[in-house]
Each structure stands twice: as structure tokens, then as C-alpha cells.
Amino acid sequence: MRFRGDRPRIGQVAQLAGVSATTVSHALNGRRPVSEATRQRILDAIDQLGYRPNVVARGLRAGRSMTIGLVIPDITNPFYPLLARGLQDVLGPAGYDEIITNTNGDRDLERAALDKMISRQVDAVAFAVFDTHAEDLQPVIEAGIPVLRLGGRLAQRGVDLLHTDDEGAAAEATRYLIGRGYRRIAFICGPAAQGPAAERVAGYRVALGKPGIVEHTEFSRAGGAQGMLRLLERRHVPDAVLCANDMMAIGALDVARQHAIEVPDQLAVMGFDDIEAASLISPQLTTMANPAREIGRAAGGLLLDRLSGNETGPPREIVVPARLVARQSA
Amino acid sequence: MRFRGDRPRIGQVAQLAGVSATTVSHALNGRRPVSEATRQRILDAIDQLGYRPNVVARGLRAGRSMTIGLVIPDITNPFYPLLARGLQDVLGPAGYDEIITNTNGDRDLERAALDKMISRQVDAVAFAVFDTHAEDLQPVIEAGIPVLRLGGRLAQRGVDLLHTDDEGAAAEATRYLIGRGYRRIAFICGPAAQGPAAERVAGYRVALGKPGIVEHTEFSRAGGAQGMLRLLERRHVPDAVLCANDMMAIGALDVARQHAIEVPDQLAVMGFDDIEAASLISPQLTTMANPAREIGRAAGGLLLDRLSGNETGPPREIVVPARLVARQSA
DNA sequence: CTGAAAGCGCTTACAG
DNA sequence: CTGAAAGCGCTTACAG
């Protein structure tokens, strides 16, 4: 058997303080009044012994592991660390830690991850995967674990929902370009059915007041370049492009550079997300920041409401606004 | 009391399979032979009931939480998600999950994080903070928890050590520049006493065979720019600069652009780390990749050896080589 | 304001 | 190859 160290247990604290384990427990958790003198002796004993309560034992008995499960595609995608940090900003001070699982967007791995979260008795799950089938969440819901879905639109019984205001963000970006005097504003988007594509196209069109010019390519640097090349072949070349994410915008800028097109004088380029590189490239990218950390914080707040039992109503949907970051490219 | 769902327990599986909980446990853990027929009935029962073992209960009894603590400055710094992913690459298949705590480099938060890891009964701790005092790790060591230190040089009883080969990497970068025909190679570094500064300067000088030109500024974009400006003021302006990280290299490139210096024809620029932006800027940055994910994997391997009891010897030190990524800037 | 005892859901000697 | 019982370290009715 593994060496356990000889960490003190609650019983030793009780003995040293001359009280019962019950009283030590209550002094620690505040669920029942403890006389000031007793409390002081207990705190002294804890200090003297270097006692640290065993969270695992507490979790087993109390039915709360003080752990939140975060299921995401890939922590290596810079959006998710910010999300995780935002969650921790709110949940950490309340005593919760996170267990993060990467699924690579694979459905089998997603299901395995959710299973594991149940096994680990997490107190809540935040789930950040776009295309998951609703039924995959069912076992978690049945286990009585609050679930929060990040991104996606699918309303579902027992699942709170949180996402960026994609339509509003696209509209704001478009209006910004109009306000800067650009007149032929195109939109380079990813595949129409993927992620927030539909909402962003909708916002673009609302702000424009007409269908505009929409090129569907891929959500990547190459996709952005390809979309830009197509736009350059048009009879009337646009004087501004809104790209559905920053990687695409960087691809569009690549093409502009190759064609010696001055940005932002001859062509404005905007992105979405505000990845780290946005401020590192030249010209610096003007973009709609996907407020990952704010989303994480909002998620933490929602979960805390569920965990504390303050909120027992039907699923809620919260929409987080994006933020315009004006730099050099538009 | 919180609603627990009505998840099946091991006893119900045992009952349905017509055996004892003991046998179910052994069928699951393989610590004792179970007849094939019995095993099959147990697996059927598990399937039928949708049983998932309670990891918390198991952890309490077995003294192993199947959890690793990862203590880092900030998950938002792109190095650490890669590190975490590398750890998970190795530890995940073995059934371990990670609890990540951000310390912002604050010593009080570091100590609190370590305390928490003890409370949570983690089976091992990976600790990625440069300037921690050795004694802060003492409580963890005394609790019998294996500790692995990432970065830093400080050998310490009971603590395995893992870091990049900074000296070798700087030497390799310098030799690469020499091989490309550059003749006046300068080095822009951060404060001499911070992080891996000393090792990198040493490697640069070894490869160069003389003291060379070293500017100490800050580990930031502004620091890189400042160092570059100083170099431009010299009588003999260098034809190549090695920067101690990519952000500094980007700062140096900013200055080169402002002064209409052609990169890499008039000036070569190299960085360290290979951050995401390195391939997104123009010209794309040639750099020594800090192999974060490989470091994570190596760390996972070391920890697994300790966890399995295969390795009970004195602390080990493992040095991970960096990798040259040749792009456009040098 | 405080304590004795049961119990959270497993694993593990001990016994056969 | 299998089972009954103890116990991991806490919290929580129950009782006073």
C-alpha cells in the first residue's frame, strides 16, 4: 500500500482541542454555532498539527466534490484557456476546482468525458462543444448534475445556455466599417452550416440593409486567402472585408500584401475573436473580440446559482456581447 | 440535501449479478481472478444498470484520487495549455485527471495552491513556477506526494526536475545564423538574473566563441524593440539578432520595419518559443521552439513512473531539447 | 452549545 | 474462485 504520509485527521484535532470531531467539523463549516472559546482551541490545534481537511472524504459524505467538469475540444485552442480562467475567476473563490477534458471534437470522446465526469461526482458540468447531440447530455442530467452549454443555440431541458451575441457582433462590425466610410463591404465566412456562420451572416445583412457579398470558404487562414482572391476577381472589388474569424482575416491580409493593396487605405480588413496574434501582426488587426474570459465568468455565475440552489427555475439563456477592438486594419 | 440522482451502486450490481460487492470490485479492478462466467454476468449487470463506479469513494478507500495537481502561473499564457495537454496525453490513458491552479506568480497563491492539492489528495504535483522557494514544497513532500518541478534548475530532495535545454538551444540558434552567413550576431536578452537568461547567453557565447554583443532589456515586445534600437545606434550594426523570446523578436521586427530594414536580407531575426503568432506575422519568424507539449509528455512519463512505484530512486533531472523552426526571418 | 453513532460507496485484509 | 466485515475521513441526523 502506498505511503500516506502521516497527515493528521479530524480526530487528532478534536483530541488536542478536547472536543469531538463533530464540533471540529462544525467549527470548520459553520453549520452550527460553536462557542468562541472552543473555536479558538480548535483553530490552535489545527494550526499546531498542520491539519488540512480531506476534501475527498468530505466529498463522499456530503455528496459534493467541489469539482466542476469542463468539457472542451482542445485546451490548446487559445479561446479555451481564457474560458477556463474566467470560470475559475468566479468558481475558485467559492472553493471549486475544475477538471478539464479535451475531446478533439470527437463524439465518442465527448461521451466518455461526460461519463467520467459522472464517475468523478462533479457538482456541475460546463460543456463547450458545438455539434453534440442533445441525448449525449442525458446521463449527466439524470445524475442530477447541472449542465451548462457554451456556444450553440440548442435549447434543451435541464441545460443552461450561454453564447456570444454573434448576430449583434457582425452587425456592429459592419456598422463600424460603414461609419469609417467604406462603401463595398464583403463578408468572408466559413461553411454556412458550421458554428456561428448563419448568425454572423444575418447580422452583416441586417446592418447593411441588403444581401451584400458573402463568400463561404473555410474557417482558416487558407480559407480567408481563398475568399479574398475570389473577391479580387470581381468586377467591383470591395473596399472592405469582414472575416468570420481572425485566422481568416490574416489570410486575407496575406493576399492583400501579395497584391500590394494598402490596408486600410485601399482595403479594410476586420476579423472576429481577437486572438493574441491580432495585435502582433502588421497592420494590427481590428476585430470583434470574442470575450472568452467574460463568457467564462458569466458561466461561473450561472453555475454558482445552480450549485447554491438559489436558482432552481427552468433553463436560462444568456447572451454575452462582443466588443469592438479598433486597431490599424480598419 | 442535494438531489443525488438515483445512480446505481456497486451493491445493486452485485445483487443483479448474484455475487458479492467484493467480486464486482475485483472484476472491475482485476486484482484477483474472477471466473469468466461470473465476470460476464457482472458486465451484463453493469451494462443494464448503467453503473459507473464512484471515483470519490474509491479514492477515499484506496488512498489514490487518480488526480494530478498542476500548479502554473497562468493558463492564459499559451505555453501552459500545451504543457497541460502533453501531461494529459500520457496521464489520461492511465486514468488520471488534472486539477490546474493559476498562481499569477504570487508566492502566497502558490502556497495556497499547494495546500489545496494536499487537501484534494492529489497523487502527484507538477509545479511550473520559476522563483519558488524550495521550502514551499516541503509540506507536499512530507505528505508523501511525488513532486515534479518544471523549469528552474534547483535540485532538491524528493523533487524531480524537468526543463528545456536552454544553453543548447541558444547555441544551436547561433550556429544556424553562422551557417547562413551572418557575421555580426547580437543577442537581445531579458534581465540577466531572470528565468533562463544566463543559460541562453552562455549557449550563445559558446557557439560564437567570443563574448559577442548582448543587450539586456525586458522579456517583452517593448524590450525587444528597445534592444534593437540600441543595436542600431552602434558603430557596427549587427546583421543578425537572436532574441530571448518571440515577443522580443516581434518587437525587433517592429523596429526593422520602421527603419525600412529588409529582413532577412539586411538583418536576420530569430526568437525563442514558437508562439502561435510566429507563423502568422510577416515575415514569418524563425525560432527555437520551446517544446511545451513534449515537456508535458516527458513530465507525464516521469510522474507515471513515480505513481506506479517503478521508480523509487533519488530525484531525476531530465533535459528536453528545443527544436529549430526555420521560417522566413532568418 | 456539544457528542455518539451511523453512513457516504467503495476496497481490502482475512477467511474459506 | 468467492464473501462478510472492517474501514478510508469526513458530515449529519439524532439526542441531550
XYZ file of C-alpha atoms (C1' of nucleotides) in Angstrom:
692
model
C 0.000 0.000 0.000
C 1.067 3.484 -0.817
C 2.762 5.586 1.801
C 0.229 8.051 3.052
C 2.407 10.442 4.933
C 1.145 10.814 8.464
C -1.234 13.622 7.887
C -3.352 14.491 10.889
C -7.061 13.708 10.747
C -10.008 15.449 12.251
C -9.962 13.098 15.221
C -6.496 14.221 16.257
C -7.531 17.835 16.074
C -10.560 17.012 18.222
C -8.449 15.221 20.781
C -5.906 18.014 21.033
C -8.658 20.596 21.388
C -10.564 18.458 23.880
C -13.765 18.307 21.838
C -15.480 15.851 19.487
C -14.867 15.509 15.777
C -18.417 16.735 15.335
C -17.559 20.058 16.882
C -14.370 20.420 14.853
C -16.402 19.803 11.741
C -18.943 22.433 12.689
C -16.269 24.926 13.611
C -14.836 24.423 10.142
C -18.064 24.533 8.195
C -20.065 26.975 10.246
C -23.247 24.947 10.036
C -23.853 25.171 13.753
C -22.731 27.648 16.368
C -19.567 26.869 18.287
C -18.566 28.820 21.364
C -15.825 31.314 20.830
C -13.504 29.667 23.359
C -13.933 26.242 21.768
C -13.435 27.597 18.293
C -10.216 29.203 19.362
C -8.865 25.979 20.838
C -9.795 24.152 17.659
C -8.080 26.691 15.437
C -4.980 26.466 17.613
C -4.981 22.701 17.343
C -5.396 22.864 13.555
C -2.511 25.244 13.358
C -0.312 23.226 15.629
C -0.919 19.975 13.768
C -0.953 21.487 10.309
C -4.337 19.881 9.736
C -5.918 20.135 6.265
C -9.359 18.610 5.816
C -9.506 15.743 3.359
C -11.662 17.037 0.524
C -12.191 13.551 -0.860
C -13.691 12.227 2.367
C -15.804 15.320 2.733
C -16.969 14.945 -0.829
C -18.014 11.360 -0.373
C -20.039 12.036 2.715
C -21.526 15.358 1.705
C -22.230 14.357 -1.859
C -20.349 17.375 -3.167
C -16.900 17.004 -4.663
C -16.328 20.752 -5.013
C -15.278 19.995 -8.552
C -16.628 21.281 -11.848
C -16.194 19.386 -15.091
C -15.208 21.385 -18.153
C -15.520 19.527 -21.436
C -13.919 21.280 -24.412
C -12.478 20.363 -27.785
C -8.895 21.393 -27.099
C -7.246 23.456 -24.367
C -4.597 24.256 -26.954
C -7.044 26.469 -28.838
C -6.457 29.838 -27.162
C -10.146 30.510 -26.651
C -10.487 27.776 -24.052
C -7.765 28.721 -21.596
C -9.412 32.120 -21.339
C -12.769 30.462 -20.827
C -11.306 28.216 -18.131
C -9.688 31.160 -16.407
C -12.952 33.087 -16.424
C -14.737 30.142 -14.855
C -12.068 29.933 -12.205
C -12.277 33.659 -11.521
C -15.787 33.054 -10.231
C -15.761 29.453 -9.064
C -12.332 29.416 -7.427
C -13.180 31.786 -4.578
C -16.237 29.613 -3.866
C -13.924 26.636 -3.351
C -14.462 24.837 -6.639
C -11.790 23.408 -8.902
C -12.120 22.330 -12.494
C -11.370 19.092 -14.222
C -10.796 19.776 -17.895
C -11.201 17.161 -20.591
C -10.281 17.575 -24.247
C -12.454 15.774 -26.735
C -10.908 16.866 -30.043
C -14.491 17.310 -31.117
C -14.867 13.536 -31.290
C -18.277 12.342 -30.241
C -17.074 9.130 -28.608
C -14.540 11.058 -26.576
C -17.251 13.521 -25.607
C -19.430 10.760 -24.296
C -16.528 9.188 -22.455
C -15.694 12.565 -20.955
C -19.234 13.022 -19.693
C -19.211 9.521 -18.247
C -16.008 10.312 -16.442
C -17.497 13.498 -15.037
C -20.322 11.472 -13.562
C -17.861 8.969 -12.116
C -15.914 11.795 -10.588
C -19.038 13.164 -8.970
C -18.524 16.637 -10.324
C -21.030 19.112 -8.979
C -21.692 20.659 -12.385
C -20.602 20.347 -15.989
C -19.796 23.100 -18.471
C -19.823 21.748 -21.974
C -18.261 23.651 -24.854
C -18.860 21.646 -27.977
C -20.874 22.811 -30.924
C -22.333 19.801 -32.599
C -23.134 17.492 -29.735
C -26.371 15.598 -29.892
C -28.672 16.572 -27.104
C -29.145 12.999 -25.933
C -25.478 12.673 -25.032
C -26.084 15.016 -22.127
C -28.966 12.934 -20.829
C -26.965 10.707 -18.449
C -25.497 13.789 -16.808
C -28.883 15.387 -16.379
C -30.292 12.169 -14.971
C -27.461 12.004 -12.472
C -28.811 15.278 -11.119
C -25.804 17.301 -12.240
C -26.453 20.839 -13.505
C -25.283 21.297 -17.080
C -24.300 24.469 -18.865
C -23.786 24.551 -22.569
C -21.343 27.029 -24.064
C -21.914 28.015 -27.641
C -24.549 26.510 -29.857
C -28.185 27.524 -29.839
C -29.967 24.341 -28.940
C -32.388 24.903 -26.073
C -32.761 21.750 -24.014
C -34.484 20.700 -20.814
C -32.198 20.941 -17.839
C -29.403 22.697 -19.714
C -28.481 26.347 -19.307
C -27.172 28.065 -22.401
C -24.513 30.707 -22.862
C -23.139 32.158 -26.064
C -21.762 35.254 -27.721
C -24.089 37.631 -29.495
C -22.831 36.665 -32.941
C -25.505 38.457 -34.889
C -25.112 41.644 -32.899
C -21.329 41.473 -33.229
C -21.448 41.095 -37.011
C -23.885 43.975 -37.235
C -21.688 46.178 -35.082
C -18.616 45.389 -37.161
C -20.477 46.180 -40.352
C -21.782 49.480 -38.997
C -18.274 50.362 -37.873
C -16.994 49.882 -41.424
C -19.864 51.907 -42.840
C -19.112 54.642 -40.330
C -15.489 54.697 -41.446
C -16.643 55.478 -44.978
C -16.260 52.097 -46.650
C -18.908 51.501 -49.316
C -18.469 47.997 -50.735
C -18.276 45.733 -47.715
C -17.903 41.986 -48.296
C -18.090 39.117 -45.814
C -15.822 36.063 -45.931
C -17.439 33.328 -43.911
C -16.904 29.646 -43.161
C -19.272 26.902 -44.291
C -22.842 28.173 -43.940
C -23.958 25.383 -41.637
C -20.994 25.484 -39.270
C -20.760 27.136 -35.881
C -21.986 30.702 -35.767
C -21.858 31.249 -39.539
C -25.581 31.794 -40.026
C -25.891 34.308 -37.195
C -22.941 36.333 -38.377
C -24.142 36.497 -41.947
C -27.538 37.580 -40.646
C -26.023 40.389 -38.591
C -23.946 41.560 -41.527
C -27.035 41.741 -43.738
C -29.160 43.477 -41.152
C -26.584 46.229 -40.740
C -26.029 46.501 -44.468
C -29.732 46.579 -45.300
C -29.129 44.330 -48.313
C -27.765 40.850 -49.120
C -24.258 42.147 -49.700
C -21.394 39.955 -50.898
C -20.804 36.737 -48.976
C -18.055 34.244 -49.800
C -18.269 30.903 -47.994
C -14.873 29.203 -47.606
C -13.239 27.630 -44.554
C -12.615 28.964 -41.045
C -8.854 29.085 -41.593
C -6.021 31.226 -42.864
C -6.188 29.444 -46.224
C -9.943 29.942 -46.329
C -9.534 33.657 -45.761
C -6.941 33.889 -48.514
C -9.149 31.975 -50.890
C -12.132 34.217 -50.157
C -10.009 37.296 -50.687
C -8.748 36.031 -54.032
C -12.316 35.437 -55.176
C -13.268 38.956 -54.185
C -10.345 40.386 -56.156
C -11.662 38.693 -59.294
C -14.928 40.586 -59.123
C -15.741 43.423 -61.461
C -16.255 45.741 -58.491
C -13.655 44.894 -55.922
C -14.831 45.539 -52.336
C -13.124 48.241 -50.292
C -13.671 46.344 -47.025
C -13.861 42.712 -45.900
C -15.257 41.361 -42.702
C -13.874 37.900 -41.948
C -15.613 35.378 -39.732
C -12.517 34.918 -37.602
C -9.041 36.342 -37.135
C -7.239 33.476 -38.860
C -9.303 34.171 -41.975
C -8.544 37.869 -41.686
C -4.841 37.058 -41.524
C -5.239 35.031 -44.706
C -6.978 37.976 -46.356
C -4.137 40.251 -45.254
C -1.620 37.812 -46.736
C -3.305 38.202 -50.107
C -3.533 41.977 -49.790
C 0.195 42.127 -49.108
C 0.986 39.911 -52.086
C -1.079 42.190 -54.308
C 0.420 45.346 -52.811
C -3.002 46.506 -51.664
C -2.718 49.159 -48.952
C -4.531 48.283 -45.736
C -6.576 50.109 -44.528
C -6.433 52.807 -47.218
C -7.442 50.717 -50.215
C -8.925 47.867 -48.276
C -10.203 47.500 -44.729
C -9.911 44.081 -43.080
C -11.704 43.028 -39.919
C -11.781 39.751 -38.032
C -13.567 38.063 -35.148
C -12.120 36.692 -31.887
C -9.149 38.898 -31.047
C -6.584 36.138 -30.845
C -3.191 37.043 -29.460
C -1.698 37.425 -32.927
C -4.230 40.130 -33.807
C -2.137 42.775 -32.094
C 1.185 41.250 -33.161
C 0.794 41.305 -36.910
C 1.277 44.367 -39.060
C -1.003 46.154 -39.680
C -2.585 45.308 -36.350
C -5.958 43.720 -36.828
C -9.205 45.474 -36.000
C -11.562 42.810 -34.742
C -14.624 41.890 -32.713
C -13.284 40.346 -29.514
C -14.938 37.121 -28.553
C -14.979 37.793 -24.852
C -13.821 34.363 -23.747
C -12.964 35.306 -20.211
C -16.208 37.196 -19.724
C -18.061 34.180 -21.050
C -16.228 32.039 -18.539
C -17.170 34.400 -15.747
C -20.801 34.502 -16.785
C -20.752 30.711 -16.938
C -19.293 30.586 -13.449
C -22.074 32.836 -12.199
C -24.790 30.720 -13.755
C -23.304 27.540 -12.329
C -22.866 29.068 -8.902
C -26.558 29.964 -8.887
C -27.426 26.366 -9.651
C -24.951 24.945 -7.186
C -26.118 27.093 -4.349
C -29.720 26.215 -5.051
C -30.579 29.900 -5.482
C -31.722 29.210 -8.988
C -33.989 26.231 -9.485
C -36.059 27.507 -12.368
C -36.117 26.370 -15.983
C -33.022 26.616 -18.198
C -31.725 30.097 -18.790
C -30.112 31.511 -21.880
C -27.525 34.228 -21.534
C -26.083 36.150 -24.440
C -22.734 37.868 -23.973
C -21.986 40.873 -26.187
C -18.791 41.026 -28.233
C -16.501 44.026 -28.006
C -15.072 46.035 -30.896
C -11.279 46.371 -30.767
C -10.220 49.097 -33.182
C -6.610 48.803 -34.345
C -4.993 49.558 -37.683
C -6.500 47.303 -40.325
C -9.896 49.052 -40.484
C -29.797 17.818 0.992
C -28.876 17.873 -2.624
C -30.639 15.604 -5.036
C -28.270 12.795 -5.845
C -29.935 11.255 -8.834
C -30.525 7.588 -8.218
C -27.300 6.283 -9.582
C -26.769 2.575 -9.063
C -24.082 1.491 -6.603
C -21.822 -1.466 -6.560
C -24.220 -3.323 -4.276
C -27.005 -3.228 -6.832
C -24.711 -4.557 -9.493
C -23.691 -7.357 -7.129
C -27.289 -8.216 -6.367
C -28.331 -8.310 -10.005
C -25.329 -10.465 -10.891
C -25.866 -12.710 -7.903
C -22.422 -12.127 -6.385
C -20.889 -10.021 -3.626
C -19.714 -6.445 -3.948
C -16.237 -7.807 -3.331
C -16.368 -9.819 -6.502
C -17.743 -6.937 -8.534
C -14.896 -4.813 -7.282
C -12.354 -7.419 -8.269
C -13.915 -7.945 -11.651
C -13.565 -4.221 -12.220
C -10.038 -3.815 -10.919
C -8.510 -7.110 -11.896
C -6.698 -7.522 -8.598
C -7.923 -11.071 -8.186
C -9.093 -13.693 -10.647
C -12.826 -13.877 -11.355
C -14.342 -16.771 -13.261
C -15.275 -15.986 -16.794
C -18.956 -16.794 -16.279
C -19.172 -14.546 -13.219
C -17.345 -11.748 -14.951
C -19.782 -11.912 -17.815
C -22.817 -11.688 -15.534
C -21.246 -8.748 -13.758
C -20.533 -6.918 -17.003
C -24.107 -7.528 -18.119
C -25.438 -6.162 -14.858
C -23.219 -3.095 -15.131
C -24.463 -2.512 -18.619
C -28.065 -2.998 -17.720
C -27.956 -0.656 -14.755
C -25.665 1.899 -16.357
C -23.340 1.563 -13.373
C -20.329 3.883 -13.136
C -18.000 3.410 -10.194
C -17.802 6.348 -7.844
C -14.255 7.610 -8.167
C -14.506 9.663 -4.997
C -15.408 6.674 -2.840
C -12.742 4.599 -4.473
C -10.248 7.371 -3.899
C -11.042 7.652 -0.220
C -10.676 3.968 0.419
C -7.722 3.281 -1.828
C -5.842 6.423 -0.906
C -5.498 7.381 -4.562
C -7.636 10.112 -6.053
C -6.471 9.497 -9.614
C -5.875 13.229 -9.792
C -2.724 15.190 -10.562
C -2.238 18.758 -9.420
C -0.757 21.186 -11.923
C 0.363 24.497 -10.451
C 1.209 27.158 -13.016
C 1.364 30.944 -13.225
C -1.386 31.428 -15.802
C -3.210 29.042 -18.123
C -3.741 32.060 -20.353
C -0.060 32.063 -21.288
C -0.018 29.798 -24.354
C 2.889 27.729 -23.092
C 0.852 26.175 -20.295
C -2.120 24.798 -22.219
C 0.376 22.894 -24.356
C 2.118 21.659 -21.245
C -1.196 20.572 -19.744
C -2.158 18.803 -22.929
C 1.141 16.960 -23.042
C 0.653 15.813 -19.469
C -2.805 14.596 -20.320
C -1.542 12.784 -23.403
C 0.356 10.489 -21.065
C -1.606 10.583 -17.829
C -5.105 10.496 -19.316
C -4.889 6.961 -20.711
C -3.673 5.840 -17.279
C -6.882 7.184 -15.747
C -5.578 10.390 -14.220
C -7.133 13.830 -14.485
C -5.563 17.158 -13.713
C -6.561 19.940 -11.408
C -4.970 23.145 -12.617
C -4.354 26.138 -10.401
C -3.158 29.548 -11.543
C -0.936 31.439 -9.164
C -0.132 34.581 -11.157
C 3.392 34.009 -9.916
C 2.303 35.153 -6.467
C 4.018 33.278 -3.672
C 1.055 33.316 -1.300
C -1.176 31.931 -4.025
C 1.423 29.276 -4.769
C 1.448 28.147 -1.182
C -2.334 28.150 -1.051
C -2.420 26.115 -4.263
C -0.067 23.526 -2.829
C -2.150 23.350 0.348
C -5.216 22.775 -1.742
C -3.515 19.997 -3.668
C -2.779 18.238 -0.394
C -6.380 18.692 0.727
C -7.573 17.260 -2.538
C -5.360 14.234 -2.078
C -3.773 14.539 -5.470
C -1.487 11.640 -6.283
C 1.268 13.873 -7.626
C 2.038 17.541 -8.208
C 3.655 19.172 -11.225
C 4.856 22.616 -10.349
C 5.751 25.150 -13.015
C 6.971 28.255 -11.272
C 10.438 29.698 -11.568
C 11.238 31.524 -8.411
C 9.583 29.435 -5.744
C 11.470 28.891 -2.563
C 12.315 25.260 -2.041
C 10.751 25.150 1.398
C 7.296 25.873 -0.002
C 7.273 22.389 -1.477
C 8.086 20.788 1.852
C 4.510 20.165 3.048
C 3.740 18.365 -0.196
C 6.822 16.179 0.080
C 6.011 15.406 3.693
C 2.519 14.368 2.699
C 4.181 11.673 0.629
C 3.133 13.206 -2.698
C 5.629 12.961 -5.580
C 6.610 16.396 -6.868
C 7.919 17.345 -10.266
C 9.347 20.757 -10.927
C 9.091 22.237 -14.406
C 11.662 24.830 -15.307
C 14.223 26.212 -12.936
C 17.475 24.485 -12.066
C 17.193 23.995 -8.347
C 17.928 20.390 -7.395
C 16.014 19.416 -4.296
C 15.429 16.289 -2.243
C 12.269 14.487 -3.307
C 11.660 16.675 -6.346
C 12.157 15.549 -9.936
C 13.276 18.229 -12.352
C 12.436 18.847 -15.974
C 13.462 21.709 -18.199
C 14.373 22.746 -21.703
C 17.971 22.668 -22.825
C 18.282 26.439 -22.919
C 22.014 26.560 -23.374
C 21.956 24.005 -26.165
C 19.090 25.795 -27.875
C 20.856 29.156 -27.853
C 23.999 27.526 -29.203
C 22.064 25.815 -31.976
C 20.354 29.049 -32.973
C 23.655 30.866 -33.067
C 25.287 28.161 -35.171
C 22.317 28.278 -37.533
C 22.833 32.004 -38.066
C 26.557 31.495 -38.584
C 25.798 28.781 -41.096
C 23.512 31.132 -43.005
C 26.418 33.504 -43.448
C 25.628 36.148 -40.839
C 28.769 37.622 -39.302
C 27.789 40.120 -36.603
C 25.292 38.266 -34.457
C 23.859 40.063 -31.422
C 21.712 38.719 -28.609
C 18.817 40.643 -27.049
C 18.057 39.096 -23.693
C 15.878 39.790 -20.645
C 17.264 40.712 -17.230
C 20.363 38.617 -16.588
C 19.066 37.064 -13.382
C 15.625 36.118 -14.679
C 14.436 32.747 -15.900
C 16.710 31.076 -18.425
C 18.658 34.239 -19.329
C 22.015 33.059 -18.040
C 21.854 29.688 -19.814
C 20.890 31.244 -23.115
C 23.619 33.834 -23.018
C 26.079 31.057 -22.193
C 24.963 28.991 -25.186
C 25.193 31.982 -27.487
C 28.741 32.681 -26.353
C 29.841 29.064 -26.614
C 28.674 28.848 -30.209
C 30.132 32.197 -31.069
C 33.459 31.500 -29.411
C 33.619 35.028 -28.026
C 31.596 37.327 -25.733
C 29.600 38.792 -28.622
C 27.092 41.620 -28.208
C 24.466 41.158 -25.510
C 21.762 43.706 -24.746
C 19.781 43.097 -21.564
C 16.283 44.578 -21.677
C 12.881 43.056 -20.795
C 11.215 39.813 -21.922
C 8.570 41.702 -23.910
C 7.772 43.235 -27.254
C 8.836 46.637 -25.950
C 12.034 45.123 -24.591
C 12.850 43.646 -27.976
C 12.242 46.974 -29.679
C 14.399 48.788 -27.183
C 17.231 46.303 -27.630
C 17.011 46.630 -31.386
C 17.143 50.423 -31.195
C 20.270 50.229 -29.085
C 21.896 47.914 -31.599
C 21.114 50.326 -34.432
C 22.985 53.060 -32.618
C 26.235 51.090 -32.675
C 29.083 51.952 -34.955
C 28.953 48.459 -36.479
C 25.310 47.461 -36.749
C 24.747 43.691 -36.402
C 23.440 41.730 -39.372
C 21.583 39.239 -37.139
C 19.799 39.319 -33.781
C 18.834 36.420 -31.647
C 16.064 37.368 -29.213
C 15.403 35.537 -25.945
C 11.734 35.018 -26.819
C 9.320 35.510 -29.699
C 7.648 38.579 -28.254
C 11.032 40.285 -28.153
C 11.718 39.183 -31.711
C 8.417 40.722 -32.786
C 9.486 43.955 -31.125
C 12.772 43.807 -33.014
C 10.884 43.244 -36.268
C 8.684 46.260 -35.485
C 11.797 48.429 -35.349
C 13.264 46.899 -38.502
C 10.045 47.699 -40.355
C 10.025 51.281 -39.099
C 13.596 51.722 -40.303
C 12.913 50.032 -43.644
C 15.489 47.353 -42.892
C 14.957 44.278 -45.068
C 14.508 41.038 -43.132
C 16.234 38.643 -43.610
C 18.461 40.220 -46.296
C 19.882 43.083 -44.279
C 19.021 41.685 -40.882
C 18.183 38.224 -39.618
C 15.858 37.953 -36.612
C 15.327 34.845 -34.522
C 13.214 34.183 -31.445
C 12.600 31.511 -28.829
C 9.350 29.658 -28.010
C 7.471 29.385 -31.302
C 4.289 31.058 -30.111
C 1.290 30.868 -32.407
C 1.931 34.339 -33.785
C 5.393 33.301 -35.019
C 3.916 31.804 -38.168
C 1.237 34.475 -38.544
C 3.381 37.563 -38.766
C 5.215 38.671 -41.861
C 7.980 37.784 -42.375
C 7.289 34.542 -40.559
C 9.560 34.156 -37.602
C 12.402 31.642 -37.472
C 12.639 30.462 -33.891
C 13.714 27.802 -31.417
C 10.507 26.021 -30.435
C 10.104 25.535 -26.730
C 8.614 22.078 -26.937
C 5.848 22.618 -24.405
C 3.832 19.581 -25.322
C 6.873 17.325 -25.348
C 7.814 18.688 -21.946
C 4.323 17.861 -20.739
C 4.639 14.350 -22.077
C 8.038 13.822 -20.511
C 6.615 15.136 -17.245
C 3.730 12.691 -17.520
C 6.169 9.837 -18.024
C 8.243 10.805 -15.004
C 5.161 11.107 -12.832
C 3.762 7.825 -14.045
C 6.997 6.113 -13.051
C 6.673 7.555 -9.572
C 2.985 6.794 -9.303
C 3.373 3.201 -10.339
C 6.211 2.707 -7.908
C 8.506 1.630 -10.733
C 10.833 4.458 -9.890
C 11.687 4.935 -6.250
C 15.210 6.240 -6.629
C 16.560 9.707 -5.939
C 15.296 12.768 -7.850
C 15.895 12.713 -11.571
C 16.680 15.597 -13.869
C 15.524 15.457 -17.454
C 16.525 17.962 -20.096
C 14.316 18.321 -23.161
C 15.963 19.612 -26.352
C 14.490 22.569 -28.217
C 13.737 22.342 -31.929
C 14.766 24.771 -34.643
C 11.854 26.011 -36.752
C 13.209 27.669 -39.871
C 10.837 30.178 -41.485
C 11.468 33.455 -43.226
C 13.063 35.888 -40.797
C 16.471 34.182 -40.699
C -23.588 24.741 22.789
C -21.942 19.775 22.278
C -21.311 14.420 21.371
C -22.021 9.338 19.939
C -23.052 6.831 16.140
C -24.345 5.931 11.533
C -23.175 6.158 6.915
C -21.294 8.163 2.112
C -19.559 3.921 -1.725
C -16.085 1.850 -2.376
C -11.536 -1.606 -1.463
C -9.012 -4.839 1.093
C -7.169 -7.793 4.503
C -8.925 -12.071 6.356
C -11.056 -16.381 5.832
C -12.700 -20.248 3.414
C -12.663 -18.692 -7.155
C -15.642 -16.142 -3.685
C -17.790 -13.481 0.600
C -18.531 -10.950 5.224
C -16.862 -7.314 7.588
C -13.964 -3.526 8.604
C -12.551 0.893 7.449
C -10.916 5.202 4.392
C -12.045 10.504 6.892
C -15.251 13.056 6.938
C -20.598 15.077 7.806
C -25.082 14.792 9.607
C -29.314 13.458 11.604
C -30.473 12.435 16.312
C -30.225 13.340 21.056
C -29.300 15.997 25.005
